[in-house]
PDB file of C-alpha atoms in Angstrom:
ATOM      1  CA  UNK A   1      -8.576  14.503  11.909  1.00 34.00           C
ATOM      2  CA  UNK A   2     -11.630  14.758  13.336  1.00 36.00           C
ATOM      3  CA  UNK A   3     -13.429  11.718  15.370  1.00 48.00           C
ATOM      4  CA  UNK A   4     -16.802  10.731  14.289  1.00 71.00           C
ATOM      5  CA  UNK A   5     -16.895   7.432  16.693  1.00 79.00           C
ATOM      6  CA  UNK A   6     -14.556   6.481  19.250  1.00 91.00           C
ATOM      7  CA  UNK A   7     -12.573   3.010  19.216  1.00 94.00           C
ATOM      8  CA  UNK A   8     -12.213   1.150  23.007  1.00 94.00           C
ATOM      9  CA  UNK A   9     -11.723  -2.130  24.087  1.00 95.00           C
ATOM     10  CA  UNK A  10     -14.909  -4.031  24.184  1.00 95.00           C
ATOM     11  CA  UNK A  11     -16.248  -5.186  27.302  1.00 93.00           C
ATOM     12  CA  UNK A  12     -18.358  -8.018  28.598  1.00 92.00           C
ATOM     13  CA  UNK A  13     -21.483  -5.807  28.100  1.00 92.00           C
ATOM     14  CA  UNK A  14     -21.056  -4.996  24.564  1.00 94.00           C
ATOM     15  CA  UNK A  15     -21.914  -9.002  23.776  1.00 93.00           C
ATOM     16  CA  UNK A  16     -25.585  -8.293  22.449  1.00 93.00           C
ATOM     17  CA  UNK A  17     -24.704  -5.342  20.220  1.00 94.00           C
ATOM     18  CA  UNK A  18     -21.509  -7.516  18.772  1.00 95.00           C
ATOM     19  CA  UNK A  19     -24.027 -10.318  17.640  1.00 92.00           C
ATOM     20  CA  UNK A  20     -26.606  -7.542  16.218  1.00 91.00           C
ATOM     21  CA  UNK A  21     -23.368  -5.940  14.175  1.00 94.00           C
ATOM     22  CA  UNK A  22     -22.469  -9.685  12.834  1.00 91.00           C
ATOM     23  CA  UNK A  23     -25.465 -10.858  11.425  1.00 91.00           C
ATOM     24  CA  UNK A  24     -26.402  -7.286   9.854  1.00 91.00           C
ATOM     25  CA  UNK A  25     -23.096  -7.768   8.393  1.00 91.00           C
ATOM     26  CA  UNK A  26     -23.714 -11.332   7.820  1.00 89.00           C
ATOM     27  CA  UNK A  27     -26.729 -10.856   5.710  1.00 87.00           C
ATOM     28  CA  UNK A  28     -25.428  -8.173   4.174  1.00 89.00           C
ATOM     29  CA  UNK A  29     -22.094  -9.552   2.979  1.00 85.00           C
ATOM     30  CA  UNK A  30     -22.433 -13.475   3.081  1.00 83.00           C
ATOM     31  CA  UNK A  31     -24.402 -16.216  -0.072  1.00 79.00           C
ATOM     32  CA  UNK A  32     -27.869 -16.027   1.372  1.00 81.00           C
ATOM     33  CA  UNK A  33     -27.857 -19.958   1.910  1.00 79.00           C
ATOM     34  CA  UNK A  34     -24.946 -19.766   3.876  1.00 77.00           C
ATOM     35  CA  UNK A  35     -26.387 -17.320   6.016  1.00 80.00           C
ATOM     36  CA  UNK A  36     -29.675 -18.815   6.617  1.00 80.00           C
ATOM     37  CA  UNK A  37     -27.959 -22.145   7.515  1.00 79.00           C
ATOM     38  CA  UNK A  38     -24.996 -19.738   9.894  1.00 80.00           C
ATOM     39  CA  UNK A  39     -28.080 -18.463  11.779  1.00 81.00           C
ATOM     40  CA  UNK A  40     -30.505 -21.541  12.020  1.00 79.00           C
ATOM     41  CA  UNK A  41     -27.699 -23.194  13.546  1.00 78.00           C
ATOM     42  CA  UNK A  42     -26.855 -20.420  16.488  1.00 78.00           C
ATOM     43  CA  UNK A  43     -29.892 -18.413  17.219  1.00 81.00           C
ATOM     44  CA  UNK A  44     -29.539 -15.634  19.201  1.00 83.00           C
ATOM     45  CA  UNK A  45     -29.213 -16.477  22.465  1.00 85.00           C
ATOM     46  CA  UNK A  46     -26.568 -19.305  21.601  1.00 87.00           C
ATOM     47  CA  UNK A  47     -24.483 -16.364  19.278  1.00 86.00           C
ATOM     48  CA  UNK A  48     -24.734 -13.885  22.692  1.00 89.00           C
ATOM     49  CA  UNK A  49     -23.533 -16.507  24.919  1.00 88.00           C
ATOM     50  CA  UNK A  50     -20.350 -17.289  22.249  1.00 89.00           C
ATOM     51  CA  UNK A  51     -19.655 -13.960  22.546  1.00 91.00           C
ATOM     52  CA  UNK A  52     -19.636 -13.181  26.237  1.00 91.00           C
ATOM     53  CA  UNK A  53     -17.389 -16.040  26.377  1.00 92.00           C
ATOM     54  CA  UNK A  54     -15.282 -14.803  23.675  1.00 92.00           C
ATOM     55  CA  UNK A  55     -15.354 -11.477  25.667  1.00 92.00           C
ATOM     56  CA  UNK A  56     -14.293 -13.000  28.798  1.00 91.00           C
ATOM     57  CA  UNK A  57     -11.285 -15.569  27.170  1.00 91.00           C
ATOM     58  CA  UNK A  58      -7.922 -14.372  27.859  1.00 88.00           C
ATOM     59  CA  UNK A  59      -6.651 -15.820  24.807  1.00 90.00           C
ATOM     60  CA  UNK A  60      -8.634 -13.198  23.022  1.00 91.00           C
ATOM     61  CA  UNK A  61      -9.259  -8.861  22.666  1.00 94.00           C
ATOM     62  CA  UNK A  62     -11.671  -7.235  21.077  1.00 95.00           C
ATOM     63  CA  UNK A  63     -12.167  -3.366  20.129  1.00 96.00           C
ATOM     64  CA  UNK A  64     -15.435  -2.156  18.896  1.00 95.00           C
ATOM     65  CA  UNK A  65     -16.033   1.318  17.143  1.00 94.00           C
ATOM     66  CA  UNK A  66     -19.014   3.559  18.318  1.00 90.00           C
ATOM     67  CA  UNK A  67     -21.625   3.629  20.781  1.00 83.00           C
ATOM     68  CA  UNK A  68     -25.675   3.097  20.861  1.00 80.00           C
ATOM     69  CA  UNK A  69     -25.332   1.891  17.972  1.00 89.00           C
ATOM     70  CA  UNK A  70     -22.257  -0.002  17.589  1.00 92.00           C
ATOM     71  CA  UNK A  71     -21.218   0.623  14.697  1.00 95.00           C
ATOM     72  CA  UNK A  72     -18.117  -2.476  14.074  1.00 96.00           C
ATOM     73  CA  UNK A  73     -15.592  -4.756  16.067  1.00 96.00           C
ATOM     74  CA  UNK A  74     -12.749  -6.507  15.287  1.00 97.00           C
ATOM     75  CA  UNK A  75     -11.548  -9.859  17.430  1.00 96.00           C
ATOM     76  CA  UNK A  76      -8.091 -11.315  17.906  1.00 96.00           C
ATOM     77  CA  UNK A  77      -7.296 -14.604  19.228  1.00 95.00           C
ATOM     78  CA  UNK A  78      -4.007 -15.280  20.548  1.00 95.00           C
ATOM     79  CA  UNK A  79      -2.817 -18.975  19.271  1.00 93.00           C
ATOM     80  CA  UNK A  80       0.801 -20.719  19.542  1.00 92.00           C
ATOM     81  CA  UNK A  81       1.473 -19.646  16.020  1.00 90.00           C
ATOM     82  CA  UNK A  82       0.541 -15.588  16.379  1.00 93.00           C
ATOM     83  CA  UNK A  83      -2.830 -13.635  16.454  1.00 97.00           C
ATOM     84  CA  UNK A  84      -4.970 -14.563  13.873  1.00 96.00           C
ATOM     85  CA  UNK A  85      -7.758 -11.671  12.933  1.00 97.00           C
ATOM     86  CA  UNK A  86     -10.532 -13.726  13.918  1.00 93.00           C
ATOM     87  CA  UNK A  87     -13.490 -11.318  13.430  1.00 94.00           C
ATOM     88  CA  UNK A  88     -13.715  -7.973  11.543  1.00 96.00           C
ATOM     89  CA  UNK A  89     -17.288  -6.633  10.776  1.00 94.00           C
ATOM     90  CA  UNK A  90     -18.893  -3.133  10.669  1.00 95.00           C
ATOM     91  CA  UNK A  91     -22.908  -2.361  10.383  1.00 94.00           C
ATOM     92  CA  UNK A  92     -23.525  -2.480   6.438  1.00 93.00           C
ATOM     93  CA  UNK A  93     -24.924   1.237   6.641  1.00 92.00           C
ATOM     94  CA  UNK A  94     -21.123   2.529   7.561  1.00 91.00           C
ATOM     95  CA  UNK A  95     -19.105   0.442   5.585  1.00 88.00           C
ATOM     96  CA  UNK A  96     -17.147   2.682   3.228  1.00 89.00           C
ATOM     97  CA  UNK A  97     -16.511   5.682   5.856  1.00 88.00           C
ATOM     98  CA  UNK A  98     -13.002   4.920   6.787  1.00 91.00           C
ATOM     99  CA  UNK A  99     -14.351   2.912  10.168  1.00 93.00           C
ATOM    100  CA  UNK A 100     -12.774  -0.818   8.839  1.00 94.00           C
ATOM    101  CA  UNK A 101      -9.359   0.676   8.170  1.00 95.00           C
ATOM    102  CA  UNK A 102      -9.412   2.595  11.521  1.00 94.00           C
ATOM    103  CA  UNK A 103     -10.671  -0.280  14.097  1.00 96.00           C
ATOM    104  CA  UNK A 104      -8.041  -2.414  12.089  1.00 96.00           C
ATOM    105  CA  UNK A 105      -5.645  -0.134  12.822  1.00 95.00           C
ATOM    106  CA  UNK A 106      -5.906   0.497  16.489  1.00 95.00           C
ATOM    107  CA  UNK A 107      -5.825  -3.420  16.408  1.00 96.00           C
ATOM    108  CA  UNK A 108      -2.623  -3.686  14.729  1.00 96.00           C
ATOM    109  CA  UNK A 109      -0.928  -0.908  17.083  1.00 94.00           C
ATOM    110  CA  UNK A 110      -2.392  -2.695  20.293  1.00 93.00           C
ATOM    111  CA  UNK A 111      -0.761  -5.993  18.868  1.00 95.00           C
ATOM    112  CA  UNK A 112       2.506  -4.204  17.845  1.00 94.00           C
ATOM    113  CA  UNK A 113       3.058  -2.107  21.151  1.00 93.00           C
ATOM    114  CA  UNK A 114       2.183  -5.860  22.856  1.00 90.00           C
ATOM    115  CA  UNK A 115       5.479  -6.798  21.105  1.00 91.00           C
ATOM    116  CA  UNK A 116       3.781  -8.967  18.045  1.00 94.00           C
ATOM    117  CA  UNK A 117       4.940  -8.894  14.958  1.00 94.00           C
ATOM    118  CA  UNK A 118       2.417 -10.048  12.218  1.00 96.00           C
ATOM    119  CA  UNK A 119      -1.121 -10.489  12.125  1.00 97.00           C
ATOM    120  CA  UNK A 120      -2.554 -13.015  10.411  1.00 97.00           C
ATOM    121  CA  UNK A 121      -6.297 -13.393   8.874  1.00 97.00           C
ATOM    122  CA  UNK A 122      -8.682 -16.018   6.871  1.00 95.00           C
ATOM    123  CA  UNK A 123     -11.456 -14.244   4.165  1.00 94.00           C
ATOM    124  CA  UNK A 124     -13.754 -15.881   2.028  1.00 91.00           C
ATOM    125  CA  UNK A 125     -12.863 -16.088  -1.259  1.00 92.00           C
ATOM    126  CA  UNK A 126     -16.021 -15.103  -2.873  1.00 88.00           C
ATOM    127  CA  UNK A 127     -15.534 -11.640  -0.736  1.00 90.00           C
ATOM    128  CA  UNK A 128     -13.481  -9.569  -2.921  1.00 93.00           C
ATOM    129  CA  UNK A 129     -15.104  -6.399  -0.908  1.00 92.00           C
ATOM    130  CA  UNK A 130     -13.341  -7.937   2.317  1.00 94.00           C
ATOM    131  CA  UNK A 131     -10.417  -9.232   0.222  1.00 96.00           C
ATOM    132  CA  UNK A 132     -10.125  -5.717  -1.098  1.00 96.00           C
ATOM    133  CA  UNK A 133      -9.919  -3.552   2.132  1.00 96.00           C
ATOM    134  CA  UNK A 134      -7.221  -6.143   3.588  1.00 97.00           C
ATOM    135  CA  UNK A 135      -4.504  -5.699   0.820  1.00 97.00           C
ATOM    136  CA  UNK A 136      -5.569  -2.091   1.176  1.00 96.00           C
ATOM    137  CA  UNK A 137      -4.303  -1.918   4.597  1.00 96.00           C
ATOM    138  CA  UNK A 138      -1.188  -3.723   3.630  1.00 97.00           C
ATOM    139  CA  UNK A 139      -2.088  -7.229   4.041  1.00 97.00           C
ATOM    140  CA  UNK A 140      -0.940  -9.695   1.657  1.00 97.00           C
ATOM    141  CA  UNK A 141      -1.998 -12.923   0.511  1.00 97.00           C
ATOM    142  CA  UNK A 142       0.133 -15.870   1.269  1.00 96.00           C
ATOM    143  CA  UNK A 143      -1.067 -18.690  -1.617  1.00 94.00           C
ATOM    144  CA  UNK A 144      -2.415 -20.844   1.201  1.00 95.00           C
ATOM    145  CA  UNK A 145      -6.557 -21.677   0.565  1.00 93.00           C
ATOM    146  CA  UNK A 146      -8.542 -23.862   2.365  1.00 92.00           C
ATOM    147  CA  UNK A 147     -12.142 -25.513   2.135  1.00 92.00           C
ATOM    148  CA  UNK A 148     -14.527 -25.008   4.947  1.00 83.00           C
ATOM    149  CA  UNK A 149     -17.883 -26.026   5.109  1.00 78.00           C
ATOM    150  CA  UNK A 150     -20.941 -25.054   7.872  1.00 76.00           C
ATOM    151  CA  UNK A 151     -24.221 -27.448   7.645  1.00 74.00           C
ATOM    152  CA  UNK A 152     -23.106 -28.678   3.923  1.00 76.00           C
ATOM    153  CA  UNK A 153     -22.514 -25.363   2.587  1.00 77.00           C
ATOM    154  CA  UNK A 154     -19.219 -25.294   1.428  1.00 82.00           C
ATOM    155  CA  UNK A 155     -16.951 -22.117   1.017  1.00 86.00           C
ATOM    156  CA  UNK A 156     -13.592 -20.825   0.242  1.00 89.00           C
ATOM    157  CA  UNK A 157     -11.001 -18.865   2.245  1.00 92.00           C
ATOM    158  CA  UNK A 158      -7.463 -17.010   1.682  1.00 95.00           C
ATOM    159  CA  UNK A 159      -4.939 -16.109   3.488  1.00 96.00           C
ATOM    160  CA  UNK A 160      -3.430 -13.109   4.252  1.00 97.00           C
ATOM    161  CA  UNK A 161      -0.590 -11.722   6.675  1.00 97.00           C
ATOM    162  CA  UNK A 162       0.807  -8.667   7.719  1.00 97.00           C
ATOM    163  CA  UNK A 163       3.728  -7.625   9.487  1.00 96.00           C
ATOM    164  CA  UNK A 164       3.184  -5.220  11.935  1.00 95.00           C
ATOM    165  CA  UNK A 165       5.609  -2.067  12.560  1.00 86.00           C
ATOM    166  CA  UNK A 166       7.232  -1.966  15.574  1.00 73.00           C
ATOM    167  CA  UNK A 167       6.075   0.905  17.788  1.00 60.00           C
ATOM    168  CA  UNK A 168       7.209   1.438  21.434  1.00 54.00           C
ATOM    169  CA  UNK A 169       4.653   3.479  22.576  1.00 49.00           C
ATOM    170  CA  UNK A 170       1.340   4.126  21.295  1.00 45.00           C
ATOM    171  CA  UNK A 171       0.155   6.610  19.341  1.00 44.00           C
ATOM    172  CA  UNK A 172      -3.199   8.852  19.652  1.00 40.00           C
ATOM    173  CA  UNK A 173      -6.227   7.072  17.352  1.00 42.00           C
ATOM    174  CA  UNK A 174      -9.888   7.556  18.256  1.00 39.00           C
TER     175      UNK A 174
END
């Protein structure tokens, strides 16, 4: 297999290109009026700062995929009941290349060699795109839905869980 863009940790510095990557993938993905209410309410700067400190929390790891440009990431959160998938987003110009179902795996072998044993994700229900690629990677939707709303734009999410294989040491993925 040959690498076309390397998967690391992401680090403090990688904040600004993380925000660029979300709200490509944002606009590209998301109903318009949700959107354009997601980013009145957290401009840039506030959306940077969010995710230096997300960067920075111990309670949560990050991976992103490529360099100058960044080209996806994936966030985990670590909460009493498991790690929940918190964040999973490529640039719209890559989706489709294999990227997704690569950073999501590194993820899932960082969490399983770090002795979890599911991993657990929310997707909006009007994304079957997203809803797609995660029972593509084996994930599988529990029954539970819930209502969210941002700024009086209401949406639906889904969720889904995977177990995670047990792996003692881990293996070679770029």
């Amino acid at each position: 297999m040959t690498c076309k863009a390397a998967i690391r940790p992401a680090r403090e510095a990688d904040a600004v290109a993380i925000v660029d990557v979300q709200r490509r993938s944002w606009a590209a993905t998301y109903p318009p009026a949700l959107v354009d209410k997601m980013l009145a309410q957290l401009n840039q700067s506030q959306h940077r700062l969010l995710w230096h400190k997300r960067l920075t929390d111990r309670a949560m790891s990050a991976w992103v995929v490529g360099e100058r440009p960044l080209k996806g990431f994936a966030c985990v959160e670590f909460t009493p009941d498991g790690p929940e998938l918190l964040a999973c987003y490529l640039d719209p110009t890559v989706t489709g290349q294999g990227l997704g179902a690569r950073l999501l795996s590194k993820v899932e072998q960082h969490l399983s060699v770090n002795g979890e044993s599911r991993l657990g994700l929310w997707v909006m229900m009007e994304n079957e795109r997203a809803i797609n690629f995660y029972l593509r990677q084996g994930y599988q939707l529990t029954g539970q839905a819930r209502q969210n709303s941002f700024d009086g734009e209401r949406f639906g999410q889904l969720r889904a869980e995977k177990g995670l294989i047990a792996s003692k040491a881990a293996g070679v993925l770029c």
